[in-house]
Structure formats: structure tokens, C-alpha cells
Coordinates of C-alpha atoms in Angstrom, one line a residue:
X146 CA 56.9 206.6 -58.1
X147 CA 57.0 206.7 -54.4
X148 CA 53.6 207.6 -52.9
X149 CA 53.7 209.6 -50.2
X150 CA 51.8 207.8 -47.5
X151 CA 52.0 210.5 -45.2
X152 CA 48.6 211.9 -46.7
X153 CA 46.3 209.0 -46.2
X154 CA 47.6 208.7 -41.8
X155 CA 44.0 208.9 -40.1
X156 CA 44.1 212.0 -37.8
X157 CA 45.2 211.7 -34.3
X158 CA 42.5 211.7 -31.8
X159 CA 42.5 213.5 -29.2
X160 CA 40.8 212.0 -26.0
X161 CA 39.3 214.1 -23.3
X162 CA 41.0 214.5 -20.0
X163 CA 40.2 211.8 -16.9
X164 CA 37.7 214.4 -14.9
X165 CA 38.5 212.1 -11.8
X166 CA 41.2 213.3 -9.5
X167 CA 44.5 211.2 -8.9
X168 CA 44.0 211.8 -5.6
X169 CA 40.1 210.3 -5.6
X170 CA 41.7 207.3 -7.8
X171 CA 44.1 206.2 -5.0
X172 CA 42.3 206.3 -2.4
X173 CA 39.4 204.5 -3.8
X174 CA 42.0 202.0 -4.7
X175 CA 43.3 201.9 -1.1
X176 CA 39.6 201.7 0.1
X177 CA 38.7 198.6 -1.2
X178 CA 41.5 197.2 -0.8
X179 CA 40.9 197.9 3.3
X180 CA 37.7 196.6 3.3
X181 CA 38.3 193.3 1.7
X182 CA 41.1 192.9 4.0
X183 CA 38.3 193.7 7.0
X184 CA 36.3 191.6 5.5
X185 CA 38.9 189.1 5.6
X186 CA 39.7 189.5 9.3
X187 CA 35.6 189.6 9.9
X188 CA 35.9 186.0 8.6
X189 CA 38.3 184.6 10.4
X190 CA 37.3 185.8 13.9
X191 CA 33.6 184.8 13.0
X192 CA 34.9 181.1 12.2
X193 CA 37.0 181.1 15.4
X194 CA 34.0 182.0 17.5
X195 CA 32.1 179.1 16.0
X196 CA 34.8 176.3 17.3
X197 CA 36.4 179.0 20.1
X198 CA 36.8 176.1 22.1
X199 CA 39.0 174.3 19.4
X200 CA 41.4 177.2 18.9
X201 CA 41.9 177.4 22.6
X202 CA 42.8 174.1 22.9
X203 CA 45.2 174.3 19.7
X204 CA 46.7 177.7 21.3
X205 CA 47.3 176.0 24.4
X206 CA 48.9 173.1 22.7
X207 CA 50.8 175.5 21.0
X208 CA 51.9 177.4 24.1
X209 CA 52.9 174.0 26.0
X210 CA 55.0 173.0 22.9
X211 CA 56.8 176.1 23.1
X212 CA 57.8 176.0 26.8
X213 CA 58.5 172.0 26.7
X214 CA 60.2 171.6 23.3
X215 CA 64.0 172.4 24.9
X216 CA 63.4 170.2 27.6
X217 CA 62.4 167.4 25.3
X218 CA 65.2 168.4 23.4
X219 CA 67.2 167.5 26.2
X220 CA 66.1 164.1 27.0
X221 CA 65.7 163.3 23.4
X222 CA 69.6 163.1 23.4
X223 CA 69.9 160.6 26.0
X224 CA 66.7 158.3 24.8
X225 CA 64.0 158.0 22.1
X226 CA 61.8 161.1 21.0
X227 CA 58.3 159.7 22.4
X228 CA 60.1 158.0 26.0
X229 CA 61.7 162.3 26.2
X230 CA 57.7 163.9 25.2
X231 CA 56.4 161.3 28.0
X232 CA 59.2 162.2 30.8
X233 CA 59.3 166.5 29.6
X234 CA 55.2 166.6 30.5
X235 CA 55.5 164.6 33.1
X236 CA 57.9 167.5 34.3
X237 CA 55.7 169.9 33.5
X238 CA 52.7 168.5 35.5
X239 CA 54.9 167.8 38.6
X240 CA 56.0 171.5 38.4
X241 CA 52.4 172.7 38.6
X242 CA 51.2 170.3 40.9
X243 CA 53.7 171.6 43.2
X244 CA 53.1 174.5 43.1
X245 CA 49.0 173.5 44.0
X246 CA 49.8 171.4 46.4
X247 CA 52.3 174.4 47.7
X248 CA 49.9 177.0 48.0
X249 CA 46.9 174.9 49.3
X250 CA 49.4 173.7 52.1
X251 CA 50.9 177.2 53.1
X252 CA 46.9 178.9 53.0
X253 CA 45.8 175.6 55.1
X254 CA 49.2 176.1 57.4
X255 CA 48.5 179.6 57.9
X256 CA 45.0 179.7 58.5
X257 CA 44.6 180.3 61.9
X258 CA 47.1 183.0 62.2
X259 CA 45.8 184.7 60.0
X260 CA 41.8 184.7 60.7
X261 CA 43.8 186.5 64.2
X262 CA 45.4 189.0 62.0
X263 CA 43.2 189.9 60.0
X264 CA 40.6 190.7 62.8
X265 CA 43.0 192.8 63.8
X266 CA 43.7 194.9 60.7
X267 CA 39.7 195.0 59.8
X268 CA 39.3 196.8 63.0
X269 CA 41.6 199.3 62.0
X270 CA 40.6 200.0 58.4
X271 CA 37.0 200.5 60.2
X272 CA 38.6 203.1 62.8
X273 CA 40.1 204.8 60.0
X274 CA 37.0 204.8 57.5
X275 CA 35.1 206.4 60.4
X276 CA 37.5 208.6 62.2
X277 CA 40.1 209.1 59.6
X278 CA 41.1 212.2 57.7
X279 CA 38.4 211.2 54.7
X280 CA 35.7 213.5 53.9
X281 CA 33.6 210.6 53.7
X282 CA 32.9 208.6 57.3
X283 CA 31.9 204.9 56.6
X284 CA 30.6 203.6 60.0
X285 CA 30.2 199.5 60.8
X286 CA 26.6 199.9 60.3
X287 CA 26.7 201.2 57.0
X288 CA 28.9 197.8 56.0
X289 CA 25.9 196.2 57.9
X290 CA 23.7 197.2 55.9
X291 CA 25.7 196.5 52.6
X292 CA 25.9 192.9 53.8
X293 CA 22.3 193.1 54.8
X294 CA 21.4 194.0 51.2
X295 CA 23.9 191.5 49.4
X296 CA 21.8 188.8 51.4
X297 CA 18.5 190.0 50.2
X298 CA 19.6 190.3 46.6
X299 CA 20.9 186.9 46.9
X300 CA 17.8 185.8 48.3
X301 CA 15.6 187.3 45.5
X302 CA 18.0 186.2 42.7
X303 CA 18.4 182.9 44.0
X304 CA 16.8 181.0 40.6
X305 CA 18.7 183.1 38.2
X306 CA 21.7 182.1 40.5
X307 CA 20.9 178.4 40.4
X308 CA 20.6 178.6 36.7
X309 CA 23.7 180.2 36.1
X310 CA 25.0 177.6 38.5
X311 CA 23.8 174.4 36.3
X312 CA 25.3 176.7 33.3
X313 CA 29.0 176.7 34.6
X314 CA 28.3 172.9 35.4
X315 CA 28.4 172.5 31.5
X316 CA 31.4 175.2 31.4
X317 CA 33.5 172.8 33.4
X318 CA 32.9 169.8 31.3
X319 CA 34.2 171.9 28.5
X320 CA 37.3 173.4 30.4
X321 CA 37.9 169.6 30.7
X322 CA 37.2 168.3 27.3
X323 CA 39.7 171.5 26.2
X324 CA 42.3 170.6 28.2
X325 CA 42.5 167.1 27.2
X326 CA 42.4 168.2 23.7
X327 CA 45.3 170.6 24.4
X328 CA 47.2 167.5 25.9
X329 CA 46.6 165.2 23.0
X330 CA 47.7 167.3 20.4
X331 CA 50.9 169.0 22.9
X332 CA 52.0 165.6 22.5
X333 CA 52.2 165.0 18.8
X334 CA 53.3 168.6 18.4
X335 CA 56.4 168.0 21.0
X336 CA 57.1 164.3 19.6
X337 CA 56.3 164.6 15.8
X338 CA 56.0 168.1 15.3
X339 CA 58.7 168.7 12.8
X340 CA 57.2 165.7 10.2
X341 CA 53.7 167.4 10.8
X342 CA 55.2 170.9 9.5
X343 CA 56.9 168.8 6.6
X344 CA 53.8 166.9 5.5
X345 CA 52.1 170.6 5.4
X346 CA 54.3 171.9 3.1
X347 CA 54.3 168.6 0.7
X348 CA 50.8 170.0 0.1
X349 CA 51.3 172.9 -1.4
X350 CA 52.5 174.2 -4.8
X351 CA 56.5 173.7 -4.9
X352 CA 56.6 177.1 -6.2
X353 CA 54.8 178.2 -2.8
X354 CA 56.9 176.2 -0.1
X355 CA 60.0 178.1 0.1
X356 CA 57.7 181.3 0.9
X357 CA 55.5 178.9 3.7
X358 CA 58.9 177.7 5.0
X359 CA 59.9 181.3 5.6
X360 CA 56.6 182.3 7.5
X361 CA 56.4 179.5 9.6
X362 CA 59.7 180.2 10.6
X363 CA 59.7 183.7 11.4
X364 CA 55.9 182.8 13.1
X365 CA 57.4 179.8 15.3
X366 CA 60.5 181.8 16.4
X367 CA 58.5 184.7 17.3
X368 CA 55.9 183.1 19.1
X369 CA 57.8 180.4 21.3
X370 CA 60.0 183.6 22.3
X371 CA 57.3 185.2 23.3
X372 CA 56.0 182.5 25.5
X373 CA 59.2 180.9 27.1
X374 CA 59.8 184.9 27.8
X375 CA 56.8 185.5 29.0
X376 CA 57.1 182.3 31.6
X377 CA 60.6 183.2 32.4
X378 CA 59.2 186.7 33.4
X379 CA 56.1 185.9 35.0
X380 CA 58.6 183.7 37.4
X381 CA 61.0 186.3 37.9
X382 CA 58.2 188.9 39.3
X383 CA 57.1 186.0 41.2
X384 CA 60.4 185.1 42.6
X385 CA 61.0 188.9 43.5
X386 CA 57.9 189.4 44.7
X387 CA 57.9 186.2 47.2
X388 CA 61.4 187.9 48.8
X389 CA 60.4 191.0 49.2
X390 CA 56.9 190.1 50.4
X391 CA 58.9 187.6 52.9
X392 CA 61.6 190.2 54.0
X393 CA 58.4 192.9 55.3
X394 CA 56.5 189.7 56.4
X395 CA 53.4 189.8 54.7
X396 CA 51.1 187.0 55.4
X397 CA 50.7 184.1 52.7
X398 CA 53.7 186.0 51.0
X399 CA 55.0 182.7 48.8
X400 CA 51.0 182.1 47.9
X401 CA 51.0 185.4 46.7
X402 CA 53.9 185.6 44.8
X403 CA 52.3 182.6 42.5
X404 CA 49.4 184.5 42.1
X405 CA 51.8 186.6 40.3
X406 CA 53.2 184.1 38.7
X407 CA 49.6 183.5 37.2
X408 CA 49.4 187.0 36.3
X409 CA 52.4 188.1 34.5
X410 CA 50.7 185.2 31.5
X411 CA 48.3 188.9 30.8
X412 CA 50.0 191.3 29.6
X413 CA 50.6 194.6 31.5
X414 CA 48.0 194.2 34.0
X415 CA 48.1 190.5 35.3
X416 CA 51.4 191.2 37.7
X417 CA 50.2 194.3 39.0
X418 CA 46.5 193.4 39.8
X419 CA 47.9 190.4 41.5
X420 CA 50.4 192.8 43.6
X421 CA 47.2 194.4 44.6
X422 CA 45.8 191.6 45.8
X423 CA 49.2 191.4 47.9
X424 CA 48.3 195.0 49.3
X425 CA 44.6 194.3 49.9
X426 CA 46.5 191.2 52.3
X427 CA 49.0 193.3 53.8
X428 CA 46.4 196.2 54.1
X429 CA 43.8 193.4 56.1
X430 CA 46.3 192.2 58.4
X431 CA 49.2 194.7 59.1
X432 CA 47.7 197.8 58.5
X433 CA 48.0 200.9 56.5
X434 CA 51.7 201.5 56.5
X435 CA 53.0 198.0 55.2
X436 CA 50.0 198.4 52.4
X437 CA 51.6 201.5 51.3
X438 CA 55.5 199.8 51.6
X439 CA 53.8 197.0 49.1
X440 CA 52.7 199.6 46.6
X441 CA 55.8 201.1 46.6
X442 CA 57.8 197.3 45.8
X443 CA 54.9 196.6 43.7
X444 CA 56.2 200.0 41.4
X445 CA 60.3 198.7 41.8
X446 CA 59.6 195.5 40.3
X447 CA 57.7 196.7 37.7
X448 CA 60.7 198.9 36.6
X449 CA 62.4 196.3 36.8
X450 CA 60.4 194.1 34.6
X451 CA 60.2 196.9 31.6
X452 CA 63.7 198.3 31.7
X453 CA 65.5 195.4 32.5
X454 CA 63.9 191.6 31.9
X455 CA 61.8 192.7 28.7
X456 CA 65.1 194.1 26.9
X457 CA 66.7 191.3 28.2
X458 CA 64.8 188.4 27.9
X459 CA 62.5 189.4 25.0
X460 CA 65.2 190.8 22.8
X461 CA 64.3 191.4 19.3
X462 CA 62.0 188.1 19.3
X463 CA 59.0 190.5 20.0
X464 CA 59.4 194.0 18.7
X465 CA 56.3 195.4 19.4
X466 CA 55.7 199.4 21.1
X467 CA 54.2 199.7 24.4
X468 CA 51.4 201.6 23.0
X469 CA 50.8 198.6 20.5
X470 CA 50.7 196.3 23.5
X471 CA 48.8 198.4 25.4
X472 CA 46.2 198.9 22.4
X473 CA 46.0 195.5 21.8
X474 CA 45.7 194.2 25.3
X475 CA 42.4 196.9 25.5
X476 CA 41.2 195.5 22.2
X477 CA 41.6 192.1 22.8
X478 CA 40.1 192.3 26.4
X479 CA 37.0 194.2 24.7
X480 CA 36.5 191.6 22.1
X481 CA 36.7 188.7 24.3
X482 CA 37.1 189.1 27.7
X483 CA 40.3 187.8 29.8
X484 CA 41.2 185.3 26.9
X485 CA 41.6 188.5 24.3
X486 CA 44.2 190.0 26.7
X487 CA 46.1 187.0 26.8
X488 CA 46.1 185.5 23.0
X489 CA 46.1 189.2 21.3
X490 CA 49.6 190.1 22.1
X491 CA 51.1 186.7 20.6
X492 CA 48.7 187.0 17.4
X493 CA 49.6 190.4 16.8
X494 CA 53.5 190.2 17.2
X495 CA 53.3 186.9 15.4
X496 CA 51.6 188.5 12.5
X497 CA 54.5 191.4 12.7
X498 CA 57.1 189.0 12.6
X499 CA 55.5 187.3 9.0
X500 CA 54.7 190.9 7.8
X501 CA 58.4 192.2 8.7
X502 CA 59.9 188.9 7.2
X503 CA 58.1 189.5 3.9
X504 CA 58.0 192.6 3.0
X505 CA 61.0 194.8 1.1
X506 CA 61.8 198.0 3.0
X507 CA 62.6 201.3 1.4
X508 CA 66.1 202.8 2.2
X509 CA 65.6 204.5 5.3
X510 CA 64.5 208.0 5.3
X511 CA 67.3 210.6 6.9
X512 CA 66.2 212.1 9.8
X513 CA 68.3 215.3 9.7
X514 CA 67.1 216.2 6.0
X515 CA 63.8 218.1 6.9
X516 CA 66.0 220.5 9.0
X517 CA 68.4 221.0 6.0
X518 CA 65.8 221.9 3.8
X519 CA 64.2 223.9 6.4
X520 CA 67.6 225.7 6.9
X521 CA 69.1 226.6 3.4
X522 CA 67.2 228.0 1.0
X523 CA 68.0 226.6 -2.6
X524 CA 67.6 229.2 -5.5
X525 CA 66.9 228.1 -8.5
X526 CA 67.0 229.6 -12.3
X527 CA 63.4 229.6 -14.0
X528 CA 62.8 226.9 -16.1
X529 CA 64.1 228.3 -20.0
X530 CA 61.2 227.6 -22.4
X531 CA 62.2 226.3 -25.8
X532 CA 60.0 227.2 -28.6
X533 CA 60.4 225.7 -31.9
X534 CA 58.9 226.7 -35.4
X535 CA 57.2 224.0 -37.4

């Protein structure tokens, strides 16, 4: 006889509903998932702070290898690798040393002339503080007696001043002991850089290297865009700025424009805080008028700059909004100072670069579907119920 084993099947248990919502569930998930990655970020800029000087000098290095790699690449056809690093930062530190040399000659050159000129123009901004059309009048005696209270402050804070003083002394050493570092290690970037990466990845899992290869190489390409853009830039505004400063003849006007060169290495405001500086000049020596001529270049090459050279030069290297690189310039500034604006832009578009490179993309959303649906109204028959008998 068959048995019929359908009698002896233990009853089906029925378990009680999850009382948690779905919506709870994910974003708990999603919650601790954000704070370990905080956590992780919290780690990594509390390590950096404890050897800040270290990662200055290996960003530097970094920064250096980027701008001098195609010219080594140039003399490395003609002669050996190391004899092309020697000769590309020897280059490099005949470029800048010009331009030192430059700007202390032209300042040194200029001197007298301009201790004339601007007697001259201080006279007027005081005739127009206390005459002008302001609602406020600022006489010379008032600015007397700001000096006179700058001096007694001094006076009174002399041995917190002296202190801070033997403080900076110690700065300077490690400015010093930073720059060499960057040196040493620009030079085995530039001369043995490409055996350093390889050595890197022969330490890893071989099932890991092929996704390391890929990041470095979207991180390297992203990066030493961003800085040979950011130098070809920065000398454009400074080129542009130096004729047009020359053309109105504003005093110290090739000085000036490589104190713009200097600024256009911060992002968004190092160009036109230096421009400033140019009006403050042509404000002090030539008056009012050619102040307000200055303001008025200083807005036509920044046009210039963000509608022509960053499309241009930047292209698709560093894809980042203007309200990112705004945010992130404020961020960076507020966590540490003038060094934050200048390394968060890089980190950030670097660490964009590895994200976008990794990551698998969704197909792209249509833009003109919310209207149809907002349009046409889709009727649809009620769902038909089927009921079946046991």
C-alpha cells in the first residue's frame, strides 16, 4: 500500500510580520555606513596632521613631478633619464630665480619714482576721505592717531611679539627642511617614478593590481592636469595682466603681474586678491580713476579665465562644478588655513576621478519623461481579482 504522507507534513508556521519599517531598515543601513566612512576620513586627516609637514613635502614633490615630467621627457630622448631629471630642475630653478631676481630688480629700479608718486596719490585719497562725497570724513589726524595706537600696542605687546618671533625662527627651519625633502623625493619621482609605481603594485594581491593600476591612472592623469593647467593659467592671467597693467601705466606693473602668477596656484580667489593689490598700487599712486579702470581689467580677465582658458585648458581632466570648487576652496581654507585652499581642490577632483573611473552608471534618466507623465493621463482597467475554490 502506498501511505499517504501527506498526513504526517508538520503544519506550516506562520511567522509574525517585521514591525520595523522598510524605510527605517535603509536608512539605518545607509547610516552606518556614513559614519564609518566619517570615521574613515576623521582618520586620515588626524594622521596627516600628525606628520603635516611630510605630506606637504610629498604633495609638493608630487606637484613638481607633474609640471617637470614632459620636459624631462624631452631631454630624456636626447640623453640618459638621471643627466634629463638633473638638467629639467635645473630649468625649473632658473625659471624661478628669474623671476626673483626680476621683481627685486624692477621694485629696487623703481623705487624712487615711486616713493614720488605715491606721495602724491596719498595726498589725494586723504583730500577725498575728508572732503569727499562720503558720509563719513576721515581727517589726517584721525590716521594719526591710528598710527599712534598701532605704536603703543606694539609697545605693550612687545614680548608676546618677540616670542612669536623666536616661534617663526623654528617655522623657517622647517619651511627648509620641507623643501629639501620635496626636492629629494621630486627627483626619484621624475627619474624613477615609473619602477616606483611598478614595485607598488608587485605588493599587492595579483587579483587586486589590475583595479590599483586603473586608479592610479585615472588619479595621476587627473591630478598632473590639474596642475600643469593650473600653472599654464596662473601664467596666462599674469601675462595679461602685466600688458594691460603696462598699457595704463601702472607702477611696478610686471611685479604685479607675478604676484598674480603666485595667486592663480589658489583657487578662485588668489588672481583676484592679487589684482587688488594692483588697484591698491594704482589707487596710491595715480589716483582714483585708473583704480577704478584696474577693477574693471581685473573683471575682463577673469571672464576670460572661466569662459575661455578653464574650458580650454582644463578640459575634461577636472570636471568638477563651480559650486564644488567654491565649497571646497571654503572648506579647505576653514580646516587649514591657505594650505586647505590650495591642496583641497586637487584631493577632491582627484578622488572624483577614482570614484567616476570605478563605479558602473545607471542608463541615464530622460529628462523630458516627467513632463510626459505630467501631460497625458494613462487610464488604466482595475486590477481583475481571481478567486479560486479549494
Amino acid at each position: 500500500m502506498r501511505r499517504n504522507t501527506a498526513s504526517i507534513r508538520p503544519p506550516a508556521t506562520q511567522t509574525a510580520p517585521d514591525s520595523v519599517p522598510g524605510w527605517l531598515v535603509t536608512s539605518a543601513g545607509w547610516s552606518w555606513r556614513l559614519i564609518l566612512v566619517t570615521a574613515a576620513v576623521l582618520l586620515v586627516f588626524v594622521a596627516t596632521s600628525r606628520v603635516q609637514l611630510v605630506f606637504i613635502a610629498v604633495f609638493l614633490a608630487l606637484v613638481l613631478t607633474a609640471v617637470l615630467r614632459p620636459l624631462v621627457t624631452v631631454y630624456a630622448r636626447i640623453m640618459p633619464r638621471a643627466l634629463a631629471t638633473a638638467l629639467a630642475m635645473l630649468t625649473g630653478l632658473l625659471v624661478v630665480s628669474g623671476l626673483v631676481t626680476y621683481v627685486v630688480a624692477s621694485v629696487a629700479g623703481q623705487w624712487q619714482s615711486l616713493s614720488d608718486q605715491f606721495a602724491s596719490g596719498t595726498d589725494q585719497i586723504f583730500d577725498f576721505l575728508e572732503d569727499g562725497p562720503l558720509p563719513v570724513s576721515i581727517t589726517v589726524a584721525d590716521l594719526q592717531r591710528w598710527v599712534d595706537d598701532a605704536q603703543q600696542w606694539v609697545v605693550d605687546h612687545a614680548g608676546d611679539i618677540a616670542g612669536t618671533a623666536f616661534q617663526q625662527a623654528g617655522t623657517v627651519v622647517k619651511v627648509f627642511t620641507t623643501l629639501a625633502l620635496a626636492i629629494f623625493t621630486t627627483v626619484f619621482f621624475l627619474a624613477r617614478g615609473e619602477q616606483m609605481w611598478t614595485w607598488f603594485l608587485n605588493q599587492l594581491p595579483a587579483r587586486t593590481r589590475d583595479a590599483w593600476t586603473v586608479v592610479g591612472d585615472a588619479g595621476w592623469y587627473t591630478f598632473s592636469g590639474y596642475t600643469r593647467g593650473t600653472v599654464i593659467i596662473a601664467t596666462s592671467d599674469g601675462v595679461l595682466a602685466g600688458i594691460f597693467l603696462s598699457i595704463i601705466g601702472v607702477p611696478l606693473a610686471m611685479p604685479l603681474a607675478v604676484l598674480v602668477v603666485l595667486g592663480g596656484f589658489v583657487p578662485l580667489i588668489g588672481a583676484p586678491l592679487a589684482m587688488l593689490i594692483a588697484m591698491v598700487v594704482a589707487l596710491a599712486a595715480d589716483g582714483i580713476v585708473k583704480a577704478a579702470v584696474v577693477g574693471i581689467g581685473i573683471a575682463l580677465i577673469g571672464q576670460f579665465e572661466g569662459h575661455v582658458l578653464q574650458p580650454l585648458v582644463m578640459g575634461k581632466q577636472v570636471s568638477l562644478h563651480p559650486v564644488v570648487v567654491a565649497v571646497v576652496v571654503t572648506g579647505g581654507t576653514l580646516l587649514a588655513g591657505i594650505l586647505g585652499a590650495v591642496i583641497a581642490v586637487p584631493l577632491v577632483a582627484v578622488a572624483w576621478a577614482v570614484f567616476a573611473k570605478l563605479r558602473t552608471l545607471d542608463p541615464p534618466m530622460d529628462p523630458d519623461a516627467g513632463d510626459d507623465l505630467a501631460d497625458d493621463t494613462v487610464q488604466t482597467d482595475p486590477p481583475t481579482v481571481v478567486t479560486q475554490e479549494p
